[in-house]
């Protein structure tokens, strides 16, 4: 569909405002394959306290950038846990890896008298308060146990909403007999059985819905021979003064040893944490751009037949896009978009796909991978754009959810009424991120048109170097300038620039979705 937007966006100008953590939230999307790790920082009470204070009091959250190794022992009589950093170790090794060239090797040493268990795990601590949010989280990793060792292989997370109450969701596989175990205040409870194999990689993960009753969590196991799922009881703890004044997530992957098992060892790779979107989405189209194609603007653009459903075409004449073998995220091709410079003017190249079947569903989403080549996409004079529109012919309203961003972190989004689509206004904010050239990134825009006129009607997400950034934005842009005789939804992605050079970007794995529940007039 043609969107008659002459977007007068100059990324070096615009109104900035200082944004708080409440305005910009960073959801957890983290993975460590240990390819770039040189060593581990052992967790001690002093080091951890300083790191927490730096993050919660001084907003210097280096704690989340470090690769921590937490080692602790559990008292046999009281089952109290204390840190014991000298009773284990971890190193980066090229001996074996699930993916890439390196993995983490975790070892534990003998347990002293009076103690029953030893815990040694790579840890990821989250203390940035805007990131500690209720949601559904998956924590997982790949493990390898050599045949002469028999630890419990463990994965898990802790949620500390306050110092008064804490939730523990751990799962372990006993290498001795394949028992699936979860901890409790007195020991371990068996919840299942797998056919454990030494000298083979396997995946273990847990999923915990913090928004629910917090009573159960799920466990997943995947090996060369089987895939199984189980359910465990959440261990609830009370009154831990170490967490007074802040919320926290702790994520772990490693081993547990016992006083009768001696030194233990496990290899770890692709340790990850991610938040799962629990909303129900219907995938309308996934585009990998694997076929040779030059994109055009339809000649008879005002007729519905000129716009095949879910097929990409140019937003306007004088824009440029085609598939290419120059670069690809997956497969052999991607979509290459470029602008034709016009001195003193802002120029765009945008692809759009219409949806006629589900146009009145208020919840819509587009996600794209994009690549900005060195020397062909400026830091502040060019931008990437995502846009979702809902054109309601019956009610005479054209709703516009449009967001753009540049490499220096400036975000602009449409607001307010415009006599035409090209006359809506734009607000700006500093997203506090930077994008490098010659790297693939992912962007996602969710628009909920049932929340039109409200804050949070749009959600922009960027996935940058293993982290997920999220901005909740108001959805208020619209016009009553109607140029089509039919209703539709439309999804857009593309680029713009205003200096006198040809800007270029590549896009791949573009997905468009609609929420499966509700419609515009019942929402």
Coordinates of C-alpha atoms in Angstrom, one line a residue:
X1 CA 0.0 0.0 0.0
X2 CA 1.3 3.5 -0.6
X3 CA 1.8 5.5 2.5
X4 CA 1.9 9.1 1.6
X5 CA 4.4 10.1 4.3
X6 CA 7.0 12.7 3.5
X7 CA 8.9 12.0 6.7
X8 CA 10.9 15.2 7.5
X9 CA 13.2 13.5 10.0
X10 CA 16.6 14.9 10.5
X11 CA 18.4 12.6 12.9
X12 CA 20.9 15.2 14.0
X13 CA 18.2 17.5 15.3
X14 CA 15.0 17.0 17.2
X15 CA 13.9 17.3 20.8
X16 CA 15.7 15.1 23.3
X17 CA 14.7 14.3 26.8
X18 CA 16.4 12.4 29.5
X19 CA 14.7 9.0 29.9
X20 CA 14.5 7.0 33.1
X21 CA 14.7 3.3 33.5
X22 CA 10.9 3.2 33.7
X23 CA 10.7 4.6 30.2
X24 CA 13.4 2.4 28.7
X25 CA 13.3 -1.2 29.9
X26 CA 15.9 -3.8 29.0
X27 CA 14.4 -7.2 28.9
X28 CA 16.7 -10.2 29.5
X29 CA 18.0 -11.9 26.3
X30 CA 21.4 -13.2 27.1
X31 CA 23.7 -16.0 25.8
X32 CA 27.3 -17.0 26.4
X33 CA 29.0 -19.4 24.1
X34 CA 32.4 -18.6 25.8
X35 CA 34.1 -17.8 22.5
X36 CA 35.2 -14.4 23.7
X37 CA 35.6 -15.2 27.4
X38 CA 39.2 -15.3 28.7
X39 CA 38.6 -16.0 32.4
X40 CA 36.0 -16.1 35.2
X41 CA 35.5 -13.8 38.1
X42 CA 34.9 -15.9 41.2
X43 CA 32.0 -14.7 43.4
X44 CA 33.0 -13.6 46.9
X45 CA 30.7 -11.8 49.4
X46 CA 32.9 -8.6 49.1
X47 CA 33.0 -8.6 45.3
X48 CA 29.3 -9.3 44.9
X49 CA 28.3 -6.6 47.4
X50 CA 30.4 -4.0 45.6
X51 CA 29.0 -5.0 42.2
X52 CA 25.4 -4.8 43.5
X53 CA 26.0 -1.4 45.1
X54 CA 27.5 -0.1 41.9
X55 CA 24.5 -1.2 39.9
X56 CA 21.7 -0.3 42.2
X57 CA 23.1 2.9 43.7
X58 CA 25.4 4.3 40.9
X59 CA 23.8 2.7 37.8
X60 CA 27.1 1.1 36.8
X61 CA 25.9 -2.4 36.1
X62 CA 29.2 -4.0 35.3
X63 CA 28.0 -7.0 37.3
X64 CA 25.9 -8.0 34.2
X65 CA 28.9 -7.9 31.9
X66 CA 31.2 -10.1 33.9
X67 CA 31.4 -13.9 33.6
X68 CA 31.0 -15.1 37.2
X69 CA 31.8 -18.4 38.7
X70 CA 29.9 -19.1 42.0
X71 CA 31.1 -21.9 44.2
X72 CA 29.5 -22.7 47.5
X73 CA 29.0 -25.5 50.0
X74 CA 25.9 -26.6 52.0
X75 CA 26.1 -27.5 55.7
X76 CA 25.0 -31.1 56.3
X77 CA 23.0 -30.4 59.5
X78 CA 21.3 -27.0 58.8
X79 CA 21.4 -27.0 55.0
X80 CA 22.7 -23.5 55.1
X81 CA 24.7 -22.3 52.1
X82 CA 27.9 -20.3 52.1
X83 CA 30.3 -19.2 49.4
X84 CA 33.5 -21.2 49.1
X85 CA 35.4 -19.9 46.0
X86 CA 38.5 -22.0 46.6
X87 CA 36.7 -25.3 46.3
X88 CA 36.3 -25.3 42.5
X89 CA 37.3 -23.7 39.3
X90 CA 36.4 -23.0 35.7
X91 CA 38.4 -22.4 32.6
X92 CA 37.9 -21.8 28.9
X93 CA 39.0 -24.8 26.9
X94 CA 39.3 -25.9 23.2
X95 CA 39.2 -29.6 24.2
X96 CA 35.6 -29.9 23.2
X97 CA 32.7 -27.6 22.3
X98 CA 29.1 -28.0 21.4
X99 CA 29.2 -25.1 18.9
X100 CA 32.2 -23.0 17.9
X101 CA 35.6 -23.7 19.2
X102 CA 35.4 -23.2 22.9
X103 CA 33.4 -24.2 26.0
X104 CA 33.7 -23.7 29.8
X105 CA 35.2 -26.5 31.9
X106 CA 33.9 -26.5 35.5
X107 CA 35.6 -28.6 38.2
X108 CA 34.9 -29.1 41.8
X109 CA 37.2 -30.4 44.6
X110 CA 36.7 -32.5 47.6
X111 CA 34.2 -31.4 50.2
X112 CA 35.4 -30.8 53.8
X113 CA 33.9 -32.6 56.8
X114 CA 30.6 -31.3 58.0
X115 CA 29.3 -30.4 54.6
X116 CA 27.1 -32.4 52.3
X117 CA 27.0 -30.7 48.9
X118 CA 29.2 -28.5 46.7
X119 CA 27.7 -26.1 44.1
X120 CA 29.9 -24.9 41.2
X121 CA 28.2 -22.9 38.4
X122 CA 28.7 -20.2 35.9
X123 CA 26.4 -17.3 37.1
X124 CA 24.7 -14.5 35.4
X125 CA 23.5 -11.9 37.9
X126 CA 20.9 -9.3 36.9
X127 CA 20.6 -6.2 39.2
X128 CA 19.4 -3.5 36.8
X129 CA 16.0 -2.8 38.4
X130 CA 14.2 -2.1 35.1
X131 CA 15.2 -5.6 33.9
X132 CA 13.9 -7.5 36.9
X133 CA 10.3 -7.9 35.6
X134 CA 7.7 -10.6 35.9
X135 CA 7.3 -12.6 32.8
X136 CA 8.0 -16.1 31.5
X137 CA 11.7 -17.0 31.4
X138 CA 13.6 -19.9 29.9
X139 CA 17.1 -20.7 31.2
X140 CA 19.2 -23.4 29.4
X141 CA 22.6 -24.7 28.4
X142 CA 24.4 -27.6 26.7
X143 CA 26.4 -29.9 28.9
X144 CA 28.9 -32.7 28.5
X145 CA 30.0 -35.1 31.2
X146 CA 33.1 -37.3 30.7
X147 CA 32.6 -41.0 31.5
X148 CA 34.8 -41.0 34.6
X149 CA 32.7 -38.4 36.4
X150 CA 29.2 -38.5 38.0
X151 CA 28.0 -35.0 39.2
X152 CA 24.5 -33.6 39.2
X153 CA 24.3 -31.3 36.2
X154 CA 22.3 -28.3 37.2
X155 CA 20.5 -25.4 35.5
X156 CA 18.3 -22.9 37.3
X157 CA 17.2 -19.4 38.2
X158 CA 16.3 -17.5 41.3
X159 CA 13.8 -14.6 41.5
X160 CA 14.1 -12.3 44.4
X161 CA 11.3 -9.7 44.3
X162 CA 12.2 -8.6 47.8
X163 CA 14.3 -9.7 50.8
X164 CA 11.1 -11.2 52.3
X165 CA 10.4 -13.9 49.7
X166 CA 12.4 -15.7 47.0
X167 CA 11.6 -18.3 44.4
X168 CA 14.1 -21.0 43.3
X169 CA 13.6 -23.1 40.2
X170 CA 16.5 -25.6 39.7
X171 CA 16.6 -28.8 37.7
X172 CA 19.4 -31.4 37.8
X173 CA 20.3 -34.6 36.0
X174 CA 22.2 -37.2 38.0
X175 CA 24.9 -38.6 35.8
X176 CA 25.0 -41.8 37.9
X177 CA 21.5 -43.0 36.9
X178 CA 19.7 -40.4 34.8
X179 CA 17.4 -39.2 37.6
X180 CA 15.7 -35.8 37.1
X181 CA 15.8 -34.0 40.4
X182 CA 14.7 -30.7 41.9
X183 CA 15.9 -29.3 45.2
X184 CA 13.8 -28.7 48.3
X185 CA 14.6 -27.4 51.8
X186 CA 15.7 -30.9 52.9
X187 CA 17.3 -32.4 49.9
X188 CA 16.3 -33.5 46.4
X189 CA 13.0 -34.8 44.9
X190 CA 13.0 -37.0 41.9
X191 CA 10.5 -35.9 39.2
X192 CA 11.5 -38.0 36.2
X193 CA 14.0 -40.3 34.4
X194 CA 16.2 -40.0 31.3
X195 CA 18.6 -42.3 29.5
X196 CA 21.7 -40.5 30.4
X197 CA 24.8 -40.9 28.1
X198 CA 28.3 -40.0 29.0
X199 CA 30.6 -38.3 26.4
X200 CA 27.7 -36.7 24.5
X201 CA 26.3 -33.2 24.6
X202 CA 22.8 -32.8 26.0
X203 CA 20.6 -29.8 26.6
X204 CA 18.9 -29.0 29.9
X205 CA 16.5 -26.1 30.5
X206 CA 13.8 -24.8 32.9
X207 CA 10.9 -22.5 32.1
X208 CA 9.3 -20.4 34.9
X209 CA 6.2 -18.2 34.5
X210 CA 6.6 -15.6 37.2
X211 CA 3.3 -14.0 36.4
X212 CA 1.4 -17.1 37.5
X213 CA 1.0 -18.8 40.9
X214 CA 4.7 -19.4 41.2
X215 CA 4.1 -23.0 42.4
X216 CA 5.3 -25.0 39.4
X217 CA 7.9 -24.8 36.6
X218 CA 8.7 -27.0 33.6
X219 CA 11.9 -28.9 32.8
X220 CA 13.3 -29.8 29.4
X221 CA 15.9 -32.4 28.4
X222 CA 17.3 -33.1 24.9
X223 CA 19.9 -35.6 23.9
X224 CA 20.8 -37.5 20.8
X225 CA 18.3 -40.2 21.7
X226 CA 15.4 -38.5 23.4
X227 CA 13.5 -35.3 24.2
X228 CA 11.5 -35.2 27.4
X229 CA 9.7 -32.6 29.6
X230 CA 8.9 -32.7 33.3
X231 CA 7.4 -30.6 36.0
X232 CA 8.9 -29.4 39.3
X233 CA 7.8 -27.6 42.4
X234 CA 9.1 -24.1 43.0
X235 CA 11.2 -23.9 46.2
X236 CA 10.1 -20.8 48.1
X237 CA 12.5 -19.2 50.6
X238 CA 11.9 -16.4 53.1
X239 CA 13.9 -13.6 54.7
X240 CA 17.2 -13.0 53.1
X241 CA 18.6 -9.6 54.2
X242 CA 21.2 -9.7 51.4
X243 CA 18.4 -8.5 49.1
X244 CA 17.1 -5.6 51.2
X245 CA 16.3 -2.6 48.9
X246 CA 16.4 -4.2 45.5
X247 CA 15.0 -6.9 43.2
X248 CA 17.2 -9.5 41.5
X249 CA 17.5 -12.4 39.1
X250 CA 20.3 -15.1 39.4
X251 CA 20.8 -17.6 36.6
X252 CA 23.1 -20.6 37.0
X253 CA 24.5 -23.5 34.9
X254 CA 27.0 -26.0 36.4
X255 CA 27.3 -28.9 38.7
X256 CA 26.5 -30.2 42.2
X257 CA 28.8 -32.7 43.9
X258 CA 28.3 -34.7 47.1
X259 CA 30.7 -35.6 49.9
X260 CA 30.9 -39.2 48.7
X261 CA 31.6 -38.5 45.0
X262 CA 35.0 -36.9 45.0
X263 CA 36.2 -34.3 42.4
X264 CA 33.8 -33.6 39.6
X265 CA 33.8 -32.1 36.1
X266 CA 31.4 -30.9 33.5
X267 CA 31.7 -29.0 30.2
X268 CA 29.3 -26.1 29.5
X269 CA 28.3 -24.3 26.3
X270 CA 25.7 -21.9 24.9
X271 CA 24.4 -20.9 28.4
X272 CA 21.4 -18.6 27.7
X273 CA 18.5 -16.8 29.3
X274 CA 15.5 -15.4 27.4
X275 CA 12.1 -14.1 28.1
X276 CA 9.3 -15.9 26.3
X277 CA 6.5 -13.9 24.7
X278 CA 3.4 -15.5 26.2
X279 CA 1.0 -13.8 23.8
X280 CA -0.6 -15.9 21.1
X281 CA 0.6 -14.9 17.6
X282 CA -0.4 -16.1 14.2
X283 CA 2.5 -15.9 11.7
X284 CA 1.2 -14.4 8.5
X285 CA 4.4 -14.6 6.5
X286 CA 8.2 -15.2 6.9
X287 CA 10.3 -13.8 4.1
X288 CA 13.9 -15.0 3.5
X289 CA 14.0 -13.4 0.1
X290 CA 15.6 -16.5 -1.5
X291 CA 14.2 -15.9 -5.0
X292 CA 15.6 -13.3 -7.5
X293 CA 13.3 -10.4 -7.5
X294 CA 13.3 -6.6 -8.2
X295 CA 10.6 -4.9 -6.2
X296 CA 8.3 -2.4 -7.9
X297 CA 5.5 0.0 -7.0
X298 CA 2.2 -1.1 -8.4
X299 CA 0.8 1.0 -11.3
X300 CA -2.9 0.8 -10.4
X301 CA -2.1 1.3 -6.7
X302 CA -5.6 2.4 -5.7
X303 CA -7.2 -0.9 -6.5
X304 CA -7.1 -3.8 -4.0
X305 CA -6.1 -6.3 -6.7
X306 CA -2.8 -4.4 -7.3
X307 CA -1.6 -5.5 -3.8
X308 CA -1.3 -9.3 -3.4
X309 CA -1.8 -10.2 0.2
X310 CA 1.4 -10.6 2.2
X311 CA 3.6 -9.9 -0.8
X312 CA 6.2 -7.1 -0.5
X313 CA 6.3 -4.2 -2.9
X314 CA 7.7 -0.6 -2.8
X315 CA 5.9 1.9 -0.7
X316 CA 6.2 4.7 -3.3
X317 CA 7.6 5.3 -6.7
X318 CA 11.3 6.2 -7.0
X319 CA 12.3 3.8 -4.2
X320 CA 14.7 0.9 -4.7
X321 CA 14.8 -2.7 -3.5
X322 CA 15.8 -6.1 -4.8
X323 CA 17.0 -9.5 -3.5
X324 CA 20.7 -10.0 -3.7
X325 CA 23.4 -12.7 -3.1
X326 CA 25.8 -10.0 -1.8
X327 CA 24.9 -10.9 1.8
X328 CA 22.5 -13.2 3.7
X329 CA 21.7 -14.0 7.4
X330 CA 20.6 -17.5 6.4
X331 CA 20.3 -19.0 3.0
X332 CA 21.7 -17.4 -0.1
X333 CA 19.9 -14.1 -0.4
X334 CA 18.6 -11.1 1.4
X335 CA 16.6 -7.9 0.5
X336 CA 18.8 -5.0 -0.4
X337 CA 17.3 -1.5 0.0
X338 CA 19.0 1.7 -1.1
X339 CA 18.1 5.4 -1.6
X340 CA 18.6 7.7 -4.5
X341 CA 19.9 11.0 -3.1
X342 CA 18.1 14.2 -3.8
X343 CA 20.0 17.3 -2.7
X344 CA 18.4 18.8 0.5
X345 CA 15.6 16.2 0.7
X346 CA 14.9 13.3 2.9
X347 CA 14.6 10.1 0.8
X348 CA 13.3 6.7 1.7
X349 CA 13.2 3.2 0.4
X350 CA 10.5 1.0 2.1
X351 CA 8.8 -2.3 1.4
X352 CA 5.2 -2.9 2.4
X353 CA 3.0 -6.0 2.6
X354 CA -0.8 -5.8 3.0
X355 CA -3.1 -7.9 5.2
X356 CA -6.8 -8.1 4.1
X357 CA -7.8 -11.2 6.0
X358 CA -7.0 -10.1 9.6
X359 CA -7.0 -6.4 9.1
X360 CA -9.3 -5.7 12.0
X361 CA -7.2 -7.6 14.6
X362 CA -5.8 -4.9 16.8
X363 CA -2.6 -6.7 17.8
X364 CA 0.1 -6.8 15.1
X365 CA 3.9 -7.3 15.0
X366 CA 6.8 -7.2 12.6
X367 CA 10.3 -8.4 13.2
X368 CA 13.3 -7.9 10.9
X369 CA 17.0 -8.6 10.8
X370 CA 19.0 -5.8 9.4
X371 CA 22.7 -5.1 8.4
X372 CA 24.2 -1.7 7.8
X373 CA 27.3 -1.8 5.6
X374 CA 30.4 0.3 6.5
X375 CA 30.6 3.6 4.6
X376 CA 27.0 3.3 3.2
X377 CA 24.9 4.1 6.3
X378 CA 25.8 7.2 8.4
X379 CA 25.7 7.4 12.1
X380 CA 23.1 10.2 12.4
X381 CA 21.9 11.1 8.9
X382 CA 20.2 7.7 8.1
X383 CA 17.7 5.6 9.9
X384 CA 16.0 2.3 9.9
X385 CA 12.1 2.3 10.0
X386 CA 9.4 -0.1 11.1
X387 CA 5.8 0.8 10.6
X388 CA 2.4 -1.0 11.1
X389 CA -0.8 0.7 9.8
X390 CA -4.4 -0.1 10.3
X391 CA -6.6 1.5 7.6
X392 CA -10.2 1.4 8.8
X393 CA -12.3 2.6 5.8
X394 CA -15.6 2.0 7.5
X395 CA -14.8 4.4 10.3
X396 CA -12.8 6.8 8.3
X397 CA -9.6 6.5 10.3
X398 CA -6.0 5.6 9.3
X399 CA -4.0 4.6 12.4
X400 CA -0.2 4.8 12.0
X401 CA 2.3 3.1 14.3
X402 CA 5.7 4.2 12.9
X403 CA 9.1 4.2 14.6
X404 CA 12.6 5.0 13.3
X405 CA 16.1 4.9 14.8
X406 CA 19.6 5.7 13.8
X407 CA 23.0 4.2 14.7
X408 CA 23.6 6.7 17.5
X409 CA 20.5 5.6 19.4
X410 CA 18.1 8.4 18.5
X411 CA 14.5 7.1 18.3
X412 CA 11.7 8.9 16.6
X413 CA 8.0 7.9 16.6
X414 CA 4.8 9.3 15.1
X415 CA 2.4 11.2 17.3
X416 CA -0.9 13.1 16.9
X417 CA -3.3 13.9 14.1
X418 CA -2.2 14.9 10.6
X419 CA -4.3 16.3 7.8
X420 CA -2.6 13.6 5.7
X421 CA -0.3 10.8 6.7
X422 CA 2.7 12.9 5.8
X423 CA 1.7 15.6 8.2
X424 CA 1.8 13.7 11.5
X425 CA 4.3 14.9 14.0
X426 CA 7.2 13.1 15.6
X427 CA 8.6 12.8 19.1
X428 CA 12.2 11.9 19.9
X429 CA 14.1 10.2 22.7
X430 CA 17.6 9.0 23.3
X431 CA 17.6 5.2 23.3
X432 CA 21.1 5.0 24.8
X433 CA 22.4 2.5 22.4
X434 CA 24.8 2.4 19.4
X435 CA 24.8 0.2 16.3
X436 CA 28.0 -0.8 14.5
X437 CA 28.2 -1.4 10.8
X438 CA 28.8 -4.8 9.3
X439 CA 26.8 -6.7 11.9
X440 CA 23.3 -8.3 11.9
X441 CA 20.8 -6.9 14.4
X442 CA 17.2 -7.7 15.0
X443 CA 14.4 -5.1 15.4
X444 CA 10.8 -5.8 16.4
X445 CA 7.7 -3.5 16.5
X446 CA 4.5 -4.5 18.2
X447 CA 1.4 -2.3 17.8
X448 CA -1.8 -2.7 19.8
X449 CA -4.5 -0.6 18.2
X450 CA -6.9 -1.4 21.0
X451 CA -4.7 0.9 23.0
X452 CA -4.8 3.8 20.6
X453 CA -4.3 7.1 22.4
X454 CA -2.6 5.4 25.3
X455 CA 1.0 5.0 26.5
X456 CA 2.4 1.6 25.6
X457 CA 0.4 1.1 22.4
X458 CA 3.6 0.6 20.6
X459 CA 6.6 -1.5 21.8
X460 CA 9.9 -1.3 20.0
X461 CA 12.5 -4.0 20.7
X462 CA 16.1 -4.1 19.6
X463 CA 18.4 -7.0 20.0
X464 CA 22.0 -5.7 20.3
X465 CA 25.0 -7.9 21.1
X466 CA 23.0 -10.5 23.0
X467 CA 20.8 -8.0 24.9
X468 CA 17.2 -7.1 24.4
X469 CA 16.2 -3.4 24.7
X470 CA 12.6 -2.4 24.9
X471 CA 10.8 0.9 24.7
X472 CA 7.1 1.4 25.4
X473 CA 5.8 4.2 23.3
X474 CA 2.4 6.0 22.9
X475 CA 0.3 5.1 19.9
X476 CA -1.4 8.3 18.9
X477 CA -0.7 9.0 15.2
X478 CA -3.6 9.0 12.8
X479 CA -5.3 10.8 9.9
X480 CA -8.8 10.9 8.4
X481 CA -7.4 11.4 4.9
X482 CA -8.7 8.3 3.2
X483 CA -7.4 7.4 -0.3
X484 CA -8.5 3.7 -0.5
X485 CA -12.0 2.2 -0.9
X486 CA -11.2 -0.8 1.2
X487 CA -9.8 -1.7 4.7
X488 CA -6.5 -3.3 5.4
X489 CA -3.6 -3.7 7.7
X490 CA -0.1 -3.0 6.4
X491 CA 3.5 -3.8 7.5
X492 CA 6.5 -1.7 6.5
X493 CA 10.3 -1.8 6.9
X494 CA 13.0 0.2 5.3
X495 CA 15.5 3.1 5.5
X496 CA 15.8 6.8 5.0
X497 CA 18.6 9.4 4.8
X498 CA 18.9 13.1 3.9
X499 CA 22.5 13.8 3.0
X500 CA 23.6 13.6 -0.6
X501 CA 24.8 10.0 -0.7
X502 CA 23.3 6.5 -1.5
X503 CA 22.3 4.8 1.8
X504 CA 22.2 1.0 1.7
X505 CA 20.9 -1.6 4.1
X506 CA 20.2 -5.4 4.0
X507 CA 17.2 -7.1 5.5
X508 CA 16.5 -10.8 6.1
X509 CA 14.2 -13.2 8.0
X510 CA 11.3 -10.7 8.0
X511 CA 8.3 -12.0 9.9
X512 CA 4.8 -10.4 10.2
X513 CA 2.2 -11.5 12.8
X514 CA -1.2 -10.8 14.0
X515 CA -2.6 -11.5 17.5
X516 CA -5.0 -14.4 17.3
X517 CA -7.6 -13.0 19.8
X518 CA -10.0 -10.0 19.5
X519 CA -10.9 -7.6 16.8
X520 CA -10.7 -3.9 16.4
X521 CA -14.4 -3.1 17.1
X522 CA -14.8 -5.5 20.1
X523 CA -11.5 -4.5 21.7

